[in-house]
């Protein structure tokens, strides 16, 4: 390594550490580094990898079958005004699944959940946990864009939370999606998703941080990434919630 490569590497490490500190304070995580280390492959590892490939294929085709079955849904009024049906994305065998409120402008236009500003914040959260977006599964409690003015999908700032009726129409889809993925932990993001899945009307400030049983799964309600954009002080609490999830997944 020459002097210039060495300087570049040091500068990359400094940027990485600064970003990590922003998230963890002084509690740096080495998960990502540990993940990328090269370990000897045993026969048991190979057998596990083969079994995992079979399960991955099964889960992936079950999800695709479900997507094809429901992607033209017009059972509720949201289906009649959406641009794209936003099914969900990620690892079909994710151990961690995030559930948000519903597609916004960008998601409706591109057909993928959490790709706007809140989505970028969610990506940061996932990476701060030592994972990639492709390791987890991301979906919403409703699959179509709830708009304040349903006649104008091209209007920015036209998002609203789904109504209880809209959620009731869409909930069976999410439930079937969860059954395909079988995550260890479901993390609900914000009031709407948390109240919707848990069937309660408790405020998110009281729900967050309390891991509960939801069917066969663990469920952790936490703040919506958009709330962190409005109020960065909430990052600390959210990080405490993510630490509990990491413990369960360890
Ligand atoms: N907010 C959500 O809750 N879901 C998305 O997909 C995007 C923003």
Short mmCIF file of C-alpha atoms and ligand atoms in Angstrom, two decimals:
data_model
loop_
_atom_site.label_atom_id
_atom_site.label_comp_id
_atom_site.label_asym_id
_atom_site.label_seq_id
_atom_site.Cartn_x
_atom_site.Cartn_y
_atom_site.Cartn_z
CA UNK A 1 0.00 0.00 0.00
CA UNK A 2 1.51 3.36 -0.96
CA UNK A 3 1.26 6.53 1.08
CA UNK A 4 -1.74 7.89 -0.86
CA UNK A 5 -3.72 4.61 -0.47
CA UNK A 6 -2.86 4.63 3.20
CA UNK A 7 -4.12 8.24 3.62
CA UNK A 8 -7.33 7.41 1.72
CA UNK A 9 -7.97 4.34 3.91
CA UNK A 10 -7.41 6.32 7.11
CA UNK A 11 -9.79 9.01 5.88
CA UNK A 12 -12.47 6.37 5.03
CA UNK A 13 -12.11 4.82 8.49
CA UNK A 14 -12.44 8.27 10.12
CA UNK A 15 -15.64 9.01 8.15
CA UNK A 16 -17.05 5.58 9.09
CA UNK A 17 -16.26 6.05 12.78
CA UNK A 18 -17.74 9.57 12.77
CA UNK A 19 -20.98 8.27 11.21
CA UNK A 20 -21.13 5.34 13.62
CA UNK A 21 -20.63 7.72 16.57
CA UNK A 22 -23.50 9.81 15.33
CA UNK A 23 -25.69 6.74 15.80
CA UNK A 24 -24.26 4.90 18.75
CA UNK A 25 -22.52 7.57 20.79
CA UNK A 26 -19.44 5.80 22.04
CA UNK A 27 -20.91 2.34 21.59
CA UNK A 28 -19.34 1.30 18.31
CA UNK A 29 -20.60 -1.81 16.57
CA UNK A 30 -18.31 -4.28 14.88
CA UNK A 31 -21.11 -6.50 13.53
CA UNK A 32 -20.52 -5.51 9.91
CA UNK A 33 -16.79 -6.23 10.14
CA UNK A 34 -17.43 -9.57 11.88
CA UNK A 35 -19.93 -10.53 9.18
CA UNK A 36 -17.44 -10.02 6.38
CA UNK A 37 -14.65 -12.10 7.97
CA UNK A 38 -13.67 -15.25 6.08
CA UNK A 39 -14.24 -18.47 8.07
CA UNK A 40 -13.41 -22.07 7.12
CA UNK A 41 -16.39 -23.93 5.59
CA UNK A 42 -17.37 -27.19 7.28
CA UNK A 43 -19.68 -29.96 5.97
CA UNK A 44 -22.30 -28.75 8.46
CA UNK A 45 -22.03 -25.22 7.05
CA UNK A 46 -22.53 -26.56 3.53
CA UNK A 47 -25.58 -28.61 4.61
CA UNK A 48 -27.02 -25.55 6.35
CA UNK A 49 -26.43 -23.41 3.27
CA UNK A 50 -28.18 -26.01 1.07
CA UNK A 51 -31.17 -26.16 3.43
CA UNK A 52 -31.29 -22.37 3.54
CA UNK A 53 -31.33 -22.21 -0.29
CA UNK A 54 -34.35 -24.56 -0.39
CA UNK A 55 -36.23 -22.54 2.25
CA UNK A 56 -35.34 -19.29 0.49
CA UNK A 57 -36.77 -20.59 -2.79
CA UNK A 58 -39.96 -21.74 -1.04
CA UNK A 59 -40.51 -18.43 0.72
CA UNK A 60 -39.63 -16.40 -2.33
CA UNK A 61 -42.11 -18.25 -4.57
CA UNK A 62 -44.84 -18.06 -1.88
CA UNK A 63 -44.35 -14.29 -1.74
CA UNK A 64 -44.36 -13.96 -5.53
CA UNK A 65 -47.56 -16.03 -5.72
CA UNK A 66 -49.18 -13.75 -3.14
CA UNK A 67 -47.96 -10.62 -4.95
CA UNK A 68 -49.46 -11.83 -8.25
CA UNK A 69 -52.73 -12.69 -6.51
CA UNK A 70 -53.23 -9.31 -4.82
CA UNK A 71 -51.41 -6.74 -6.97
CA UNK A 72 -54.53 -5.71 -8.91
CA UNK A 73 -56.61 -5.25 -5.75
CA UNK A 74 -59.31 -2.59 -5.87
CA UNK A 75 -61.23 -3.75 -2.80
CA UNK A 76 -60.92 -0.34 -1.14
CA UNK A 77 -60.92 3.17 -2.61
CA UNK A 78 -57.09 3.44 -2.32
CA UNK A 79 -56.77 0.81 -5.03
CA UNK A 80 -58.68 2.98 -7.48
CA UNK A 81 -56.38 6.01 -7.13
CA UNK A 82 -52.93 4.48 -6.67
CA UNK A 83 -50.23 4.63 -9.33
CA UNK A 84 -48.43 1.48 -8.10
CA UNK A 85 -49.35 -1.30 -5.73
CA UNK A 86 -46.47 -1.29 -3.21
CA UNK A 87 -46.17 -4.92 -2.17
CA UNK A 88 -42.93 -4.86 -0.16
CA UNK A 89 -39.31 -5.65 -0.68
CA UNK A 90 -36.33 -7.44 0.82
CA UNK A 91 -35.14 -10.83 1.95
CA UNK A 92 -38.00 -13.37 1.69
CA UNK A 93 -36.49 -15.16 4.73
CA UNK A 94 -35.68 -12.02 6.71
CA UNK A 95 -35.36 -12.49 10.46
CA UNK A 96 -36.37 -8.86 10.87
CA UNK A 97 -39.35 -7.29 9.14
CA UNK A 98 -40.23 -3.59 9.26
CA UNK A 99 -43.83 -2.51 8.82
CA UNK A 100 -44.61 1.12 8.02
CA UNK A 101 -47.80 3.07 7.54
CA UNK A 102 -48.36 3.22 3.80
CA UNK A 103 -46.73 4.33 0.56
CA UNK A 104 -46.14 8.07 0.09
CA UNK A 105 -45.60 10.03 -3.11
CA UNK A 106 -42.21 8.50 -4.04
CA UNK A 107 -43.25 4.97 -3.12
CA UNK A 108 -46.48 5.28 -5.16
CA UNK A 109 -44.48 6.50 -8.16
CA UNK A 110 -41.75 3.86 -7.93
CA UNK A 111 -43.62 0.88 -6.47
CA UNK A 112 -41.17 0.31 -3.60
CA UNK A 113 -41.64 1.00 0.11
CA UNK A 114 -39.55 3.51 2.03
CA UNK A 115 -37.55 5.13 -0.73
CA UNK A 116 -38.19 8.81 0.11
CA UNK A 117 -36.59 10.81 2.94
CA UNK A 118 -38.04 8.58 5.66
CA UNK A 119 -36.79 5.58 3.68
CA UNK A 120 -33.25 6.94 3.64
CA UNK A 121 -33.46 7.33 7.42
CA UNK A 122 -34.73 3.74 7.69
CA UNK A 123 -31.76 2.55 5.62
CA UNK A 124 -29.42 4.35 8.05
CA UNK A 125 -31.12 2.65 11.00
CA UNK A 126 -30.77 -0.78 9.38
CA UNK A 127 -27.11 -0.17 8.58
CA UNK A 128 -26.45 1.12 12.08
CA UNK A 129 -27.73 -2.28 13.26
CA UNK A 130 -24.98 -3.93 11.20
CA UNK A 131 -27.36 -5.10 8.45
CA UNK A 132 -28.25 -4.15 4.91
CA UNK A 133 -31.68 -3.30 3.50
CA UNK A 134 -31.43 -6.56 1.54
CA UNK A 135 -31.12 -8.52 4.82
CA UNK A 136 -34.50 -7.36 6.14
CA UNK A 137 -38.02 -7.22 4.70
CA UNK A 138 -39.88 -3.91 4.42
CA UNK A 139 -43.62 -3.58 3.94
CA UNK A 140 -46.51 -1.34 4.94
CA UNK A 141 -49.79 -1.84 6.68
CA UNK A 142 -51.55 -0.66 3.49
CA UNK A 143 -50.20 -1.29 -0.02
CA UNK A 144 -51.65 1.73 -1.81
CA UNK A 145 -50.99 5.44 -1.32
CA UNK A 146 -53.46 7.14 1.05
CA UNK A 147 -53.93 10.69 -0.27
CA UNK A 148 -55.62 13.75 1.22
CA UNK A 149 -56.74 14.72 -2.28
CA UNK A 150 -57.31 11.41 -4.04
CA UNK A 151 -57.81 13.13 -7.39
CA UNK A 152 -54.21 14.38 -7.45
CA UNK A 153 -51.49 11.69 -7.18
CA UNK A 154 -48.96 14.15 -8.69
CA UNK A 155 -49.25 16.52 -5.72
CA UNK A 156 -46.41 16.53 -3.17
CA UNK A 157 -47.36 16.70 0.52
CA UNK A 158 -50.62 14.91 -0.28
CA UNK A 159 -49.99 11.94 2.05
CA UNK A 160 -52.20 10.96 4.98
CA UNK A 161 -52.40 7.98 7.33
CA UNK A 162 -54.73 5.18 6.23
CA UNK A 163 -58.16 5.00 7.88
CA UNK A 164 -59.08 2.00 10.08
CA UNK A 165 -61.35 0.76 7.25
CA UNK A 166 -58.53 0.93 4.70
CA UNK A 167 -56.25 -0.91 7.11
CA UNK A 168 -58.89 -3.58 7.70
CA UNK A 169 -59.09 -4.26 3.94
CA UNK A 170 -55.32 -4.58 3.62
CA UNK A 171 -54.46 -6.36 6.89
CA UNK A 172 -55.07 -9.91 5.57
CA UNK A 173 -52.48 -9.24 2.86
CA UNK A 174 -49.88 -8.19 5.42
CA UNK A 175 -50.75 -11.18 7.61
CA UNK A 176 -50.19 -13.55 4.69
CA UNK A 177 -46.96 -11.77 3.83
CA UNK A 178 -45.75 -12.26 7.40
CA UNK A 179 -46.67 -15.95 7.21
CA UNK A 180 -44.52 -16.33 4.07
CA UNK A 181 -41.50 -14.60 5.59
CA UNK A 182 -41.80 -15.91 9.17
CA UNK A 183 -39.56 -13.24 10.67
CA UNK A 184 -38.26 -13.57 14.22
CA UNK A 185 -39.05 -9.92 14.95
CA UNK A 186 -41.54 -7.52 13.41
CA UNK A 187 -40.69 -3.87 14.02
CA UNK A 188 -43.67 -1.59 13.54
CA UNK A 189 -42.75 1.96 12.60
CA UNK A 190 -44.92 4.68 14.10
CA UNK A 191 -48.38 5.02 15.52
CA UNK A 192 -50.44 3.73 12.60
CA UNK A 193 -48.57 0.46 12.00
CA UNK A 194 -48.13 -0.25 15.71
CA UNK A 195 -51.74 0.42 16.65
CA UNK A 196 -52.99 -1.35 13.51
CA UNK A 197 -51.12 -4.60 14.05
CA UNK A 198 -51.63 -4.67 17.81
CA UNK A 199 -55.27 -3.59 17.62
CA UNK A 200 -54.86 -0.95 20.34
CA UNK A 201 -55.14 2.82 20.49
CA UNK A 202 -52.24 3.47 22.88
CA UNK A 203 -49.94 6.31 21.81
CA UNK A 204 -46.59 5.36 20.28
CA UNK A 205 -44.64 7.05 23.09
CA UNK A 206 -46.12 4.43 25.44
CA UNK A 207 -45.96 1.46 23.04
CA UNK A 208 -42.36 1.91 21.87
CA UNK A 209 -39.62 -0.03 23.55
CA UNK A 210 -41.97 -2.73 24.80
CA UNK A 211 -41.39 -5.96 22.92
CA UNK A 212 -44.64 -7.98 22.83
CA UNK A 213 -45.81 -11.31 21.43
CA UNK A 214 -47.74 -11.05 18.20
CA UNK A 215 -48.93 -14.48 17.06
CA UNK A 216 -45.75 -16.60 16.74
CA UNK A 217 -43.55 -13.52 16.49
CA UNK A 218 -41.92 -10.88 18.63
CA UNK A 219 -43.14 -7.39 17.85
CA UNK A 220 -41.29 -4.18 18.71
CA UNK A 221 -43.14 -0.93 18.19
CA UNK A 222 -40.90 2.08 17.65
CA UNK A 223 -40.99 5.59 16.21
CA UNK A 224 -41.51 6.16 12.49
CA UNK A 225 -38.30 7.30 10.74
CA UNK A 226 -40.18 10.44 9.60
CA UNK A 227 -40.63 11.35 13.29
CA UNK A 228 -36.83 11.22 13.69
CA UNK A 229 -36.47 13.65 10.79
CA UNK A 230 -38.81 16.05 12.56
CA UNK A 231 -37.31 15.44 16.00
CA UNK A 232 -33.74 14.04 16.00
CA UNK A 233 -33.84 13.77 19.81
CA UNK A 234 -35.97 10.63 19.34
CA UNK A 235 -32.94 8.82 17.88
CA UNK A 236 -31.74 7.80 21.33
CA UNK A 237 -34.99 6.00 22.23
CA UNK A 238 -35.21 4.39 18.82
CA UNK A 239 -31.67 3.12 19.20
CA UNK A 240 -32.58 1.54 22.55
CA UNK A 241 -35.43 -0.28 20.74
CA UNK A 242 -33.07 -1.46 17.99
CA UNK A 243 -30.64 -2.76 20.63
CA UNK A 244 -33.42 -4.94 22.07
CA UNK A 245 -34.13 -6.30 18.59
CA UNK A 246 -30.43 -7.00 18.02
CA UNK A 247 -30.33 -8.96 21.28
CA UNK A 248 -33.21 -11.20 20.14
CA UNK A 249 -31.60 -11.73 16.74
CA UNK A 250 -28.10 -12.45 18.11
N1 LIG B 1 -43.68 5.98 5.11
C1 LIG B 1 -44.21 4.75 5.32
O1 LIG B 1 -44.78 4.48 6.36
N2 LIG B 1 -44.07 3.85 4.37
C2 LIG B 1 -43.41 4.06 3.24
O2 LIG B 1 -43.31 3.17 2.41
C3 LIG B 1 -42.87 5.35 3.05
C4 LIG B 1 -43.02 6.29 4.00
#
